[in-house]
Coordinates of C-alpha atoms in Angstrom, one line a residue:
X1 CA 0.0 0.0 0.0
X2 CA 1.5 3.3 -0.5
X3 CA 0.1 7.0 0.0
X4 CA -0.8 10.0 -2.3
X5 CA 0.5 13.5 -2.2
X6 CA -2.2 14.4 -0.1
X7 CA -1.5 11.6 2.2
X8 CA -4.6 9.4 1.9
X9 CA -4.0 5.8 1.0
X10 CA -3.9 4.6 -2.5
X11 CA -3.4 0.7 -3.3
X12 CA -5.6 -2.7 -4.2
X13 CA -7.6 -4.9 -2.1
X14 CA -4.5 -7.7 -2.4
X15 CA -2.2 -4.8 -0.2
X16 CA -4.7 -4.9 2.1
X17 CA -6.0 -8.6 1.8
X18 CA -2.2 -9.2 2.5
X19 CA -1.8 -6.7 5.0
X20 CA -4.4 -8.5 6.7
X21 CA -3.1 -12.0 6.7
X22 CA 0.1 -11.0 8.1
X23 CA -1.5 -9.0 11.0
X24 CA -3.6 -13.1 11.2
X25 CA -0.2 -15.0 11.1
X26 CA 1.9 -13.2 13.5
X27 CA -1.1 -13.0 16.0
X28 CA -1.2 -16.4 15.6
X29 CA 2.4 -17.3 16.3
X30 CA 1.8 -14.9 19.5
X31 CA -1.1 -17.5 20.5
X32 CA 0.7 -20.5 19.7
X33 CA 3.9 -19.4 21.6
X34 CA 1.6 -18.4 24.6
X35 CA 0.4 -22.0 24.5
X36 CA 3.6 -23.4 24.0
X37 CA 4.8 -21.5 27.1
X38 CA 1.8 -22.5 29.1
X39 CA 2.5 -26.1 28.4
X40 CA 5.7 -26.3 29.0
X41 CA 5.3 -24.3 32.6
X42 CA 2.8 -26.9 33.2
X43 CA 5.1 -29.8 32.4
X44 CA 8.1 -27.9 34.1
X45 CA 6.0 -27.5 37.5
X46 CA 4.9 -31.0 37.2
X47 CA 8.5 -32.3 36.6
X48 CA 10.1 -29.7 39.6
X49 CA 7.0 -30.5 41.8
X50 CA 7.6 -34.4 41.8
X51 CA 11.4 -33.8 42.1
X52 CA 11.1 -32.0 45.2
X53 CA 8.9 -34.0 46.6
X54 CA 11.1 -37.3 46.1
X55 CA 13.8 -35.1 48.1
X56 CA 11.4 -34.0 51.0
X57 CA 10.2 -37.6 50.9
X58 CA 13.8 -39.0 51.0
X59 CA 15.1 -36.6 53.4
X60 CA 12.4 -36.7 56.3
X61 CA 11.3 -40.2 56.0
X62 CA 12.9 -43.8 56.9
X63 CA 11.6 -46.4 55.7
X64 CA 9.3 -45.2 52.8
X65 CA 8.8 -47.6 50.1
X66 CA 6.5 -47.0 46.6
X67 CA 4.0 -49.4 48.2
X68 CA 3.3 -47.1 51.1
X69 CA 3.5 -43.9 48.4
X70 CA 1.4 -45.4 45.9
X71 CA -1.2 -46.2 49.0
X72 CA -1.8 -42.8 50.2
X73 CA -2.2 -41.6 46.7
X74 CA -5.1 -44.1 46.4
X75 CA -6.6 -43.9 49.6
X76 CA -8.3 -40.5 51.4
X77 CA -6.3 -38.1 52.6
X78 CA -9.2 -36.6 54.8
X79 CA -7.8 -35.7 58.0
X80 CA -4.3 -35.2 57.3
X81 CA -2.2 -33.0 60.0
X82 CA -1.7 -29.5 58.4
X83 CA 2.0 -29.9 60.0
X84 CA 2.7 -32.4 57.7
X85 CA 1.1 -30.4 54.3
X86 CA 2.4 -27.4 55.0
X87 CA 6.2 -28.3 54.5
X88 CA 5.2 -30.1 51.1
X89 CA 3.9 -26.3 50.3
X90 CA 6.9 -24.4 51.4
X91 CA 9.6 -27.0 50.0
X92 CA 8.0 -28.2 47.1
X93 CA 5.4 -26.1 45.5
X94 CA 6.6 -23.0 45.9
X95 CA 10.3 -23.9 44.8
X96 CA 8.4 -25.2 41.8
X97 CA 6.5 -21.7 41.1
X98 CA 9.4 -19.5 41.4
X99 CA 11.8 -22.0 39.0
X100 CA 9.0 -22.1 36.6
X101 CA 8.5 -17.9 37.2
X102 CA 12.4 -18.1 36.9
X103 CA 12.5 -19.8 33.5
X104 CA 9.6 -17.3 31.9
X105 CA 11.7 -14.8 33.1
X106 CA 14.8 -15.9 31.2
X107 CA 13.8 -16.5 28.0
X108 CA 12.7 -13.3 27.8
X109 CA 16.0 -11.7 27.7
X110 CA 16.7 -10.3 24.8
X111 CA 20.5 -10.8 24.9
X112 CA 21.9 -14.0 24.3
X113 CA 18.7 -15.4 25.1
X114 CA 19.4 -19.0 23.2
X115 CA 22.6 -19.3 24.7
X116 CA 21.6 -18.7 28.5
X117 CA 18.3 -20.8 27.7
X118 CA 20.2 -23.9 26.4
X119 CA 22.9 -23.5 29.4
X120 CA 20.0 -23.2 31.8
X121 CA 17.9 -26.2 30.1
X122 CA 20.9 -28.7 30.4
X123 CA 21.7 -27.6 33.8
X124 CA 18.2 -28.0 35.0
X125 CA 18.4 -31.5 33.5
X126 CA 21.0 -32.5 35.1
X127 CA 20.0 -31.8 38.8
X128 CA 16.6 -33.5 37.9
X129 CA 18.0 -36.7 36.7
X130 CA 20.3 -37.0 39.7
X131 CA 17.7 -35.9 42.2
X132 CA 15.4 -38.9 40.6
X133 CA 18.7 -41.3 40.6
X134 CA 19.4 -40.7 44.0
X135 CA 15.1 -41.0 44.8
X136 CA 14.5 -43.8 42.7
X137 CA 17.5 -45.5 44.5
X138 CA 16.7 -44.8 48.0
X139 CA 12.9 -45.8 47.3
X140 CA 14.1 -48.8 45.3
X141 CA 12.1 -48.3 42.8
X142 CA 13.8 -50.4 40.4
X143 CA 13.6 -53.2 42.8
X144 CA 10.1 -52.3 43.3
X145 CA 9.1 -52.7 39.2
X146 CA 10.6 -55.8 38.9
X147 CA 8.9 -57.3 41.9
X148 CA 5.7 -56.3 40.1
X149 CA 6.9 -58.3 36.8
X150 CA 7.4 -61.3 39.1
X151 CA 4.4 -63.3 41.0
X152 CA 4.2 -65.5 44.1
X153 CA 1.9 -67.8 45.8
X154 CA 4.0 -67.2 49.0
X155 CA 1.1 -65.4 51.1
X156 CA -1.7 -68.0 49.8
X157 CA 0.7 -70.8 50.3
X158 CA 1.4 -69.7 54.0
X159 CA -2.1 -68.2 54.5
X160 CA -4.8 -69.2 57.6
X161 CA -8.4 -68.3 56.6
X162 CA -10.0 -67.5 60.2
X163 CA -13.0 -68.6 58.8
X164 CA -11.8 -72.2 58.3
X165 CA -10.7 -72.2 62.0
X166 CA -12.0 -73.8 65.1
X167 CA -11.6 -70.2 67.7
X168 CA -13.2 -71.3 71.2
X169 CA -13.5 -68.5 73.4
X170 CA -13.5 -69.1 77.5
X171 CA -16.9 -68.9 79.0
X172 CA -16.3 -65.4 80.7
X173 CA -15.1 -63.6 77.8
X174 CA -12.7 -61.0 78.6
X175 CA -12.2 -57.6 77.8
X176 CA -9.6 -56.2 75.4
X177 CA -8.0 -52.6 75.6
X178 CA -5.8 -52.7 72.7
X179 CA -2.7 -49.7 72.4
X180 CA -1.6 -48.7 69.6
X181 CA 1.6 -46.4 70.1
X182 CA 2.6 -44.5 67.1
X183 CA 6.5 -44.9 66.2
X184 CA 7.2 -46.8 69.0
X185 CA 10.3 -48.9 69.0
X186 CA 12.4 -51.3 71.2
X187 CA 15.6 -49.6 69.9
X188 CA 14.5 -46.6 72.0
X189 CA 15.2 -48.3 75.0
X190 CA 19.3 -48.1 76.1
X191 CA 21.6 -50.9 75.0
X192 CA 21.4 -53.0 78.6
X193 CA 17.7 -53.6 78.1
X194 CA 17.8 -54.4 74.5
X195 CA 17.6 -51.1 72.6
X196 CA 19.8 -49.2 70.7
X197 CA 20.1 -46.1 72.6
X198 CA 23.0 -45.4 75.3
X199 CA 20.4 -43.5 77.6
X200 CA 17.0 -45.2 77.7
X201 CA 14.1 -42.7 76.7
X202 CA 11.2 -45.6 77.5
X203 CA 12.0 -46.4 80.7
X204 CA 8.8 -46.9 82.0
X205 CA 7.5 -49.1 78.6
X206 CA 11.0 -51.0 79.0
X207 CA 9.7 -51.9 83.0
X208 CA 6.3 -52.9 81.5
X209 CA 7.7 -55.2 78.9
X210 CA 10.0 -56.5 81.2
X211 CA 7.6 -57.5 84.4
X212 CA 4.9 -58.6 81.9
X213 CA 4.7 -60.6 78.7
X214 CA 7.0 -59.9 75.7
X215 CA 8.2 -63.4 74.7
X216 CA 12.0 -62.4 75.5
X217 CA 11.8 -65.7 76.9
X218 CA 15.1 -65.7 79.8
X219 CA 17.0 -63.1 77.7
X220 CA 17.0 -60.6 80.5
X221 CA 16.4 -58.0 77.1
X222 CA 13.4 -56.2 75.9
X223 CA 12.4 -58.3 72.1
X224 CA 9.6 -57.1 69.7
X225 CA 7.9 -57.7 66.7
X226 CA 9.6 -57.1 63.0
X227 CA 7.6 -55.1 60.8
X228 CA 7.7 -56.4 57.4
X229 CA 7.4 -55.0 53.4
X230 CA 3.2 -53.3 53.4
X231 CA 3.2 -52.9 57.4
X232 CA 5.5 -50.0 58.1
X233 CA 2.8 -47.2 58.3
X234 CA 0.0 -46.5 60.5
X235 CA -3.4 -47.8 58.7
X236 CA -0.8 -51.0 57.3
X237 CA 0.6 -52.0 60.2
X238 CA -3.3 -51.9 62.1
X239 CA -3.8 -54.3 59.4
X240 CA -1.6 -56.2 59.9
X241 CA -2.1 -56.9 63.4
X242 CA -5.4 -57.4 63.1
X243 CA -5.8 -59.4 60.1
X244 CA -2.3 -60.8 60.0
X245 CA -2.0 -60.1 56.8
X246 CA 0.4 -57.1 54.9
X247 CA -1.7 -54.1 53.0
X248 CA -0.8 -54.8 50.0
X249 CA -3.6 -53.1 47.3
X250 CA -3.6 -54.0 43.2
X251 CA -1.5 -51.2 41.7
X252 CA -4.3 -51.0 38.7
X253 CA -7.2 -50.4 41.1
X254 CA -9.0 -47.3 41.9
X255 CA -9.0 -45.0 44.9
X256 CA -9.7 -46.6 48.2
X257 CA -12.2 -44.5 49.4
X258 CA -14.4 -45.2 46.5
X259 CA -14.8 -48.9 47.0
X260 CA -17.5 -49.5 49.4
X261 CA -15.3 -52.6 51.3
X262 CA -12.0 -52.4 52.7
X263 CA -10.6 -56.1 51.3
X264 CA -14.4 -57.7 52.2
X265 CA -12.5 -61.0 51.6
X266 CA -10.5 -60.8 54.5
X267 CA -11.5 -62.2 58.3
X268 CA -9.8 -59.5 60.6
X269 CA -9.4 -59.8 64.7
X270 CA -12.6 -57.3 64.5
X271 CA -14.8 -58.9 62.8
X272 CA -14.4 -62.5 65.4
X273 CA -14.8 -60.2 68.3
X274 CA -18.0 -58.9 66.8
X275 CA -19.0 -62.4 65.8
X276 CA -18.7 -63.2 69.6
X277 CA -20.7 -60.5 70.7
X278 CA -17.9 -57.9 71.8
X279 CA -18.2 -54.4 71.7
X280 CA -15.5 -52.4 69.5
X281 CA -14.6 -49.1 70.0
X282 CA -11.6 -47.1 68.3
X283 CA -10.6 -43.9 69.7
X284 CA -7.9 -41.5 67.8
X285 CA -7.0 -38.0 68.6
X286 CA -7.5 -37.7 64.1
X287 CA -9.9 -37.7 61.5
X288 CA -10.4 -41.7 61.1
X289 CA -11.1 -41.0 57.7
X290 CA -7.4 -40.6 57.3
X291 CA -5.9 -43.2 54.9
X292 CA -8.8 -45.5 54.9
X293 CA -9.2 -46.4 58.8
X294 CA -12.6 -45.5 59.2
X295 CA -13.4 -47.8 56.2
X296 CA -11.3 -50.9 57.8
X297 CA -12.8 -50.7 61.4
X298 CA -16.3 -49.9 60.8
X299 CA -16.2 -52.4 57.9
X300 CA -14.6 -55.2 59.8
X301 CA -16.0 -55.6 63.4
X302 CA -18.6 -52.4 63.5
X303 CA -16.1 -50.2 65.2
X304 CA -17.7 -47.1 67.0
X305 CA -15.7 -44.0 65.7
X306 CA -14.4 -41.7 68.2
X307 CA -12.1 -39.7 66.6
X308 CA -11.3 -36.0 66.6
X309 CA -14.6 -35.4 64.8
X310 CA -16.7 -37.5 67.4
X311 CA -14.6 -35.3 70.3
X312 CA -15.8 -32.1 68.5
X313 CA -19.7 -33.3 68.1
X314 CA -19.9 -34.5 71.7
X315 CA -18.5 -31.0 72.6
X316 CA -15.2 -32.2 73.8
X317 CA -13.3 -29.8 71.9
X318 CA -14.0 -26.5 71.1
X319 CA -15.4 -26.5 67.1
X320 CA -12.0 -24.7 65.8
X321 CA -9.8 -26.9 68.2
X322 CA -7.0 -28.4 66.4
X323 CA -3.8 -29.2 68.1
X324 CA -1.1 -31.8 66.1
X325 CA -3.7 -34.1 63.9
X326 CA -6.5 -33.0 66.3
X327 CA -6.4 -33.1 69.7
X328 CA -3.4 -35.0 71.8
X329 CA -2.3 -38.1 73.7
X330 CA -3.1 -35.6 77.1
X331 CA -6.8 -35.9 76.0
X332 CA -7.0 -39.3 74.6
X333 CA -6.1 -40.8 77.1
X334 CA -8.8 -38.8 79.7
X335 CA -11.3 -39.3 77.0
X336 CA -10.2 -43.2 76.8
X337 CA -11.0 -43.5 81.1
X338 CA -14.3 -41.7 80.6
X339 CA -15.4 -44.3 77.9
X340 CA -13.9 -47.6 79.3
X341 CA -16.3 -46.3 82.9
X342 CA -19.3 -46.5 80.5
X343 CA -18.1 -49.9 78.3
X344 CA -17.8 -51.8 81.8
X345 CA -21.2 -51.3 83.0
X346 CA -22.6 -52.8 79.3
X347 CA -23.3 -56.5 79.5
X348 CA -20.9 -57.9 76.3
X349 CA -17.2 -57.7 76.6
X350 CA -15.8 -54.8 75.0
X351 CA -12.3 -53.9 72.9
X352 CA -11.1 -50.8 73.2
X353 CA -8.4 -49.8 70.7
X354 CA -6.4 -46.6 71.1
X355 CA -3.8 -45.0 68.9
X356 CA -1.4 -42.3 70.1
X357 CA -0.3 -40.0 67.8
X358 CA 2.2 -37.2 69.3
X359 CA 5.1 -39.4 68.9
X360 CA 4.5 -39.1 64.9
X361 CA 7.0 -37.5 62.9
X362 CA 8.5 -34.8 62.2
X363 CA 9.7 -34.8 65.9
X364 CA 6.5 -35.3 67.3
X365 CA 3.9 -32.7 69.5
X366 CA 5.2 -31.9 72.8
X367 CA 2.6 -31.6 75.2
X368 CA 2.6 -29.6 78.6
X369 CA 3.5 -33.0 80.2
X370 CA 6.6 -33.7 78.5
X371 CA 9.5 -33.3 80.7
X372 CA 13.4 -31.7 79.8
X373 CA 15.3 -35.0 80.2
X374 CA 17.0 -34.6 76.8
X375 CA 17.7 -31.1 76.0
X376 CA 19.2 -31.4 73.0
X377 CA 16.5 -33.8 71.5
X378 CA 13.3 -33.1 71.6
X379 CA 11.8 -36.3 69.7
X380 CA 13.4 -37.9 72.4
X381 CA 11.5 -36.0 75.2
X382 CA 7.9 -37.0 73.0
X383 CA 9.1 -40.4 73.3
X384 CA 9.9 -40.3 77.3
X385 CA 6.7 -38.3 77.5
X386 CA 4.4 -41.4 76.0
X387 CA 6.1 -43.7 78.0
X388 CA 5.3 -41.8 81.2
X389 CA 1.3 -41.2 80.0
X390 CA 0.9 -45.1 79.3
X391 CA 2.7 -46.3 82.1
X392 CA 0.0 -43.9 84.0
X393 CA -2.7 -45.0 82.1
X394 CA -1.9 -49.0 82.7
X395 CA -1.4 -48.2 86.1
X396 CA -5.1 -46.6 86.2
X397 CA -6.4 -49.4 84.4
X398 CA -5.4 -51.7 86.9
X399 CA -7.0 -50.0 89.7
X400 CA -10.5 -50.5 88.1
X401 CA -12.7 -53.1 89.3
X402 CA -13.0 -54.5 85.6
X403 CA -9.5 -55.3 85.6
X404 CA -9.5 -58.8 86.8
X405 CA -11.0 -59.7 83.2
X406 CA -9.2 -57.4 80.8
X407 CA -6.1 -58.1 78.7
X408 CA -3.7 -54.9 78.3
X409 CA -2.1 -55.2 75.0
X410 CA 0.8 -52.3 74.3
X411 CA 2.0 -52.7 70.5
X412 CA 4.1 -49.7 68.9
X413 CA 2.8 -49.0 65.0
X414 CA 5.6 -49.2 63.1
X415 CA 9.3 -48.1 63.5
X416 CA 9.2 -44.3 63.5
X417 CA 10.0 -42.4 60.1
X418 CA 11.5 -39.6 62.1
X419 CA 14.8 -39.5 59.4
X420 CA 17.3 -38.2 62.2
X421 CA 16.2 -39.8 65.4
X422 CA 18.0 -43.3 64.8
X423 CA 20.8 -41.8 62.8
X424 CA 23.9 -42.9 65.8
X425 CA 22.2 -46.9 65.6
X426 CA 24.1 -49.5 64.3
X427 CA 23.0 -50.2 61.0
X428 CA 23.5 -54.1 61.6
X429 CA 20.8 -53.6 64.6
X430 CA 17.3 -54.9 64.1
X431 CA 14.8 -52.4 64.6
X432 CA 11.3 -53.7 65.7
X433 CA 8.4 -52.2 67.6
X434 CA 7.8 -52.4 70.9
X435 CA 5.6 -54.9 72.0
X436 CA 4.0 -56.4 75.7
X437 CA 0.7 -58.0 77.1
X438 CA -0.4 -57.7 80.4
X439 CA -2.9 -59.9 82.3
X440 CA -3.4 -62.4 79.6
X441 CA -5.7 -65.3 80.0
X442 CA -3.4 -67.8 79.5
X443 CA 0.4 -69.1 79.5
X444 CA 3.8 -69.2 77.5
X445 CA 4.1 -72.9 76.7
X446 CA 8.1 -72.2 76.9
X447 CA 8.8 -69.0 79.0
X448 CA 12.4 -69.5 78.4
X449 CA 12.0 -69.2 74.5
X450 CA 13.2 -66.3 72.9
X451 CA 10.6 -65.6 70.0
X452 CA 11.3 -64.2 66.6
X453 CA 8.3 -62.6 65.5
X454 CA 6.7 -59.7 63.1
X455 CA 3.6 -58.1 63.5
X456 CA 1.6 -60.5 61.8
X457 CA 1.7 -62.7 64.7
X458 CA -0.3 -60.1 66.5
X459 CA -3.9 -61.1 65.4
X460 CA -3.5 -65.2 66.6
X461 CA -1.6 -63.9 69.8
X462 CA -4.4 -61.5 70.4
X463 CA -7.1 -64.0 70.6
X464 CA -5.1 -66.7 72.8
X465 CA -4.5 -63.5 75.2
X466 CA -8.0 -63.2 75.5
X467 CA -8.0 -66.9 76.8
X468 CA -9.0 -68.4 72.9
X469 CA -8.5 -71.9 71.9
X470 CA -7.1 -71.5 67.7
X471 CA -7.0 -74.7 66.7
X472 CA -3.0 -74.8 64.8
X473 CA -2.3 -71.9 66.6
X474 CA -2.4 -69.7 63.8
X475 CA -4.4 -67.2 61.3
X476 CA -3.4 -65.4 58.5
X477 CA 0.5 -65.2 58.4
X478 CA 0.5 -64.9 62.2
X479 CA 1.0 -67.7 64.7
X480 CA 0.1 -67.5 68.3
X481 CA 3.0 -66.6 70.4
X482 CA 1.9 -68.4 73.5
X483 CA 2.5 -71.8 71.9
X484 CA 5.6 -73.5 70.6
X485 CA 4.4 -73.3 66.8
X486 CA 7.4 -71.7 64.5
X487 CA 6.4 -68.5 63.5
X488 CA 6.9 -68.0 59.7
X489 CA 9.7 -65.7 60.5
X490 CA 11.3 -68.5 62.6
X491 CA 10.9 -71.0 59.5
X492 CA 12.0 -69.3 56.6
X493 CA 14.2 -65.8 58.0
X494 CA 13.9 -62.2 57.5
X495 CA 15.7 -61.9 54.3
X496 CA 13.3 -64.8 52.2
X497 CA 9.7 -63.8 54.1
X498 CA 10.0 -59.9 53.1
X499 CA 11.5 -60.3 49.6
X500 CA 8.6 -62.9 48.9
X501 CA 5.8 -60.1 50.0
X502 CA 7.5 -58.0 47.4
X503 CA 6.4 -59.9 45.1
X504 CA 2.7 -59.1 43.4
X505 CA -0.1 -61.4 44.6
X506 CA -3.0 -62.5 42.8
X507 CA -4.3 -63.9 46.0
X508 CA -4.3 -60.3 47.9
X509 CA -6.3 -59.3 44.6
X510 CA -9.0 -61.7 45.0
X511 CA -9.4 -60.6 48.9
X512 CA -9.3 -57.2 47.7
X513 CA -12.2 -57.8 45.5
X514 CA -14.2 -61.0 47.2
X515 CA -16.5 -61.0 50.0
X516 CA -15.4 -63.3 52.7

């Protein structure tokens, strides 16, 4: 197009048709660049994001394996502590933002902007891949993939269906206050009585293994149960000591929480109590909807809920209280006295399962309780703190009229995931959880015996504390303590037993999907 001497425009409709299409072209390379940034912001925060979050997982968490990662992606994550989300925010997402801010930034340079980019790029690619080496290696993930290529029978093979067992209960049934301590571990006792630690930080839990039943046979040393591939969080390792089996869901299901039964195939310690007439309760200072438990318990053995939602409806807890994942051990345990006054005036025998929760990690919720004992380690002071509270607790128990007829059982979760807290123990030292029954209903066949067990061997041992005939003395991969059956860790060894449950399983499939 071109102009006339008196300026106005002069030219054909193919200047301007032209004109036109060019104006169309390079607005359109503007919109496609746009997108192409947008998408690869998306791809870089997606790629940062799950790089930083395989470090924050690596560098808080011991013993984290895909199975347990792949869970909670699966399963609800309702009730989660906001101590625990908010570091994933401040260490992972907003990194993430401000790299992918970063990289916008950067390309928009106008001097040597290739050059800087491409520098940039490769470096970025670089820490990435060694981040995910150094992730992928620490969570075994390799190790994890081919387990999935390979199959085994082992759990089926080795697996007692309750259901297909003779269980005789005594005539006077007897009650069952079941303690679940979160994180709790024998290595926290000192070296003298078993642990792993010079000074002791359980003494009280150490006394109360130690005067009671903890199948250290004549040892003179606190023992414990091993907690095996599926059972080394909280929701797996309840399953596993009460169904004596590991948690171990299909990789190519759905979510958990939209399946409307919690593995219906399988025959868990709640669902004989409540065939015999028992009356279960769970109390947790947490939402129970938290990584499925609300689903397991009420599914299997009709559970009453009262968690941190139940404290808040039966006014408890003020509406906006929220103190660690709800309310703390201080309460639970007051709120546990109130409830085991009204469960001994019903007529059935009742169960009455607790679960601590300020020992959790990252080092734990101190509570106005805890003393100074350890001033330089404050996870340490949680974990004398507990001890004190249950020792109190058992001790208040005890001093009930009810008592006569109630079996105490203390079991720690899992071995805690607190990264630093176990840093000075011996790496060749076995780490179990602490473990002890008090006032059982029946005997050790051989007292002297020194047991090798995992946590499987809860759920028989449970029932024979309650004074239960099993007929074999065992149920799902567990076998009852009190007699001299060979637990399967006894017969096959640590090493053989938890690489077969890293194998996949059709048989845990079927009980995922099959009614019992």
């Amino acid at each position: 197009m071109k102009m006339d001497k008196s300026g106005l425009l002069i030219g054909t409709d193919q200047d301007i048709i032209k004109e036109i299409d060019e104006k169309t072209v390079a607005r359109g390379r503007r919109v496609k660049k746009i997108i192409e940034r947008f998408i690869l912001s998306v791809i870089g925060f997606v790629t940062f994001l799950f790089t930083f979050g395989l470090i924050y997982l690596c560098s808080n968490w011991d013993y984290l394996t895909v199975g347990e990662i792949i869970y909670h992606i699966k399963s609800p994550l309702q009730g989660a502590s906001e101590s625990s989300v908010w570091p994933i925010i401040f260490l992972c997402v907003v990194p993430s933002v401000m790299i992918v801010i970063g990289m916008n930034v950067l390309t928009n340079l106008r001097k040597k902007r290739k050059k800087l980019w491409r520098t940039i790029s490769i470096l970025l690619v670089v820490v990435i891949l060694g981040c995910n080496i150094y992730s992928w290696k620490k969570l075994e993930v390799i190790d994890y993939a081919v387990c999935q290529m390979h199959k085994s029978s082992f759990i089926e093979d080795n697996y007692v269906n309750p259901m297909d067992v003779n269980i005789k209960f005594p005539e006077q049934k007897r009650n069952l206050i079941y303690i679940y301590l979160e994180s709790m571990e024998v290595t926290f006792a000192d070296e003298a009585s078993g642990g792993a630690f010079e000074e002791n930080t359980i003494p009280e839990l150490t006394t109360l293994a130690m005067e009671n039943t903890d199948f250290s046979g004549n040892s003179g040393k606190l023992t414990g149960a091993v907690s095996m591939n599926d059972t080394n969080w909280t929701v797996a390792a309840m399953f596993a000591q009460t169904s004596g089996l590991p948690l171990k869901i299909p990789v190519d299901q759905n979510e958990m929480v939209y399946f409307n039964k919690f593995f219906p195939g399988v025959t868990s310690l709640g669902d004989v109590l409540e065939d015999n007439g028992y009356n279960n309760v769970l109390m947790i200072g947490s939402n129970a909807e938290f990584g499925g438990r609300k689903n397991y318990f009420s599914q299997h053995g009709n559970y009453e809920m009262d968690d941190y939602l139940w404290a808040k409806e039966e006014g408890l807890i003020a509406e906006d209280y929220k103190v660690w994942w709800g309310y703390e051990d201080i309460k639970l345990f007051r709120y546990a006295k109130n409830k085991l006054r009204d469960l001994s005036k019903q007529d059935e025998p009742f169960n009455l399962t607790i679960l601590t929760a300020d020992t959790h990690f990252e080092d734990g919720h101190k509570c106005p309780l805890c003393p100074n004992n350890f001033p330089d380690d404050r996870y340490a002071d949680i974990m004398n703190c507990s001890s004190m509270q249950v020792d109190n607790f058992v001790k208040w128990c005890q001093e009930q009229p009810w008592y006569e007829n109630t079996t105490i059982i203390i079991a720690g979760d899992h071995p805690t995931m607190d990264k630093n807290f176990c840093d000075d123990v011996d790496k060749n030292y076995q780490r179990k959880v602490y473990t002890t029954i008090i006032n059982p209903g029946c005997e050790v066949e051989d007292p002297d015996r020194v047991r090798e067990f995992t946590t499987f061997d809860h759920f028989p041992t449970t029932l024979a504390a309650l004074g239960c005939e099993i007929d074999g003395d065992r149920l799902g991969l567990g076998t009852n303590l009190f007699s001299s059956e060979d637990t399967l860790l006894e017969k096959y060894g640590y090493e053989e037993f938890n690489q077969e449950l890293k194998y996949k399983s059709d048989f845990m499939k079927k009980l995922f999907k099959k009614s019992r």
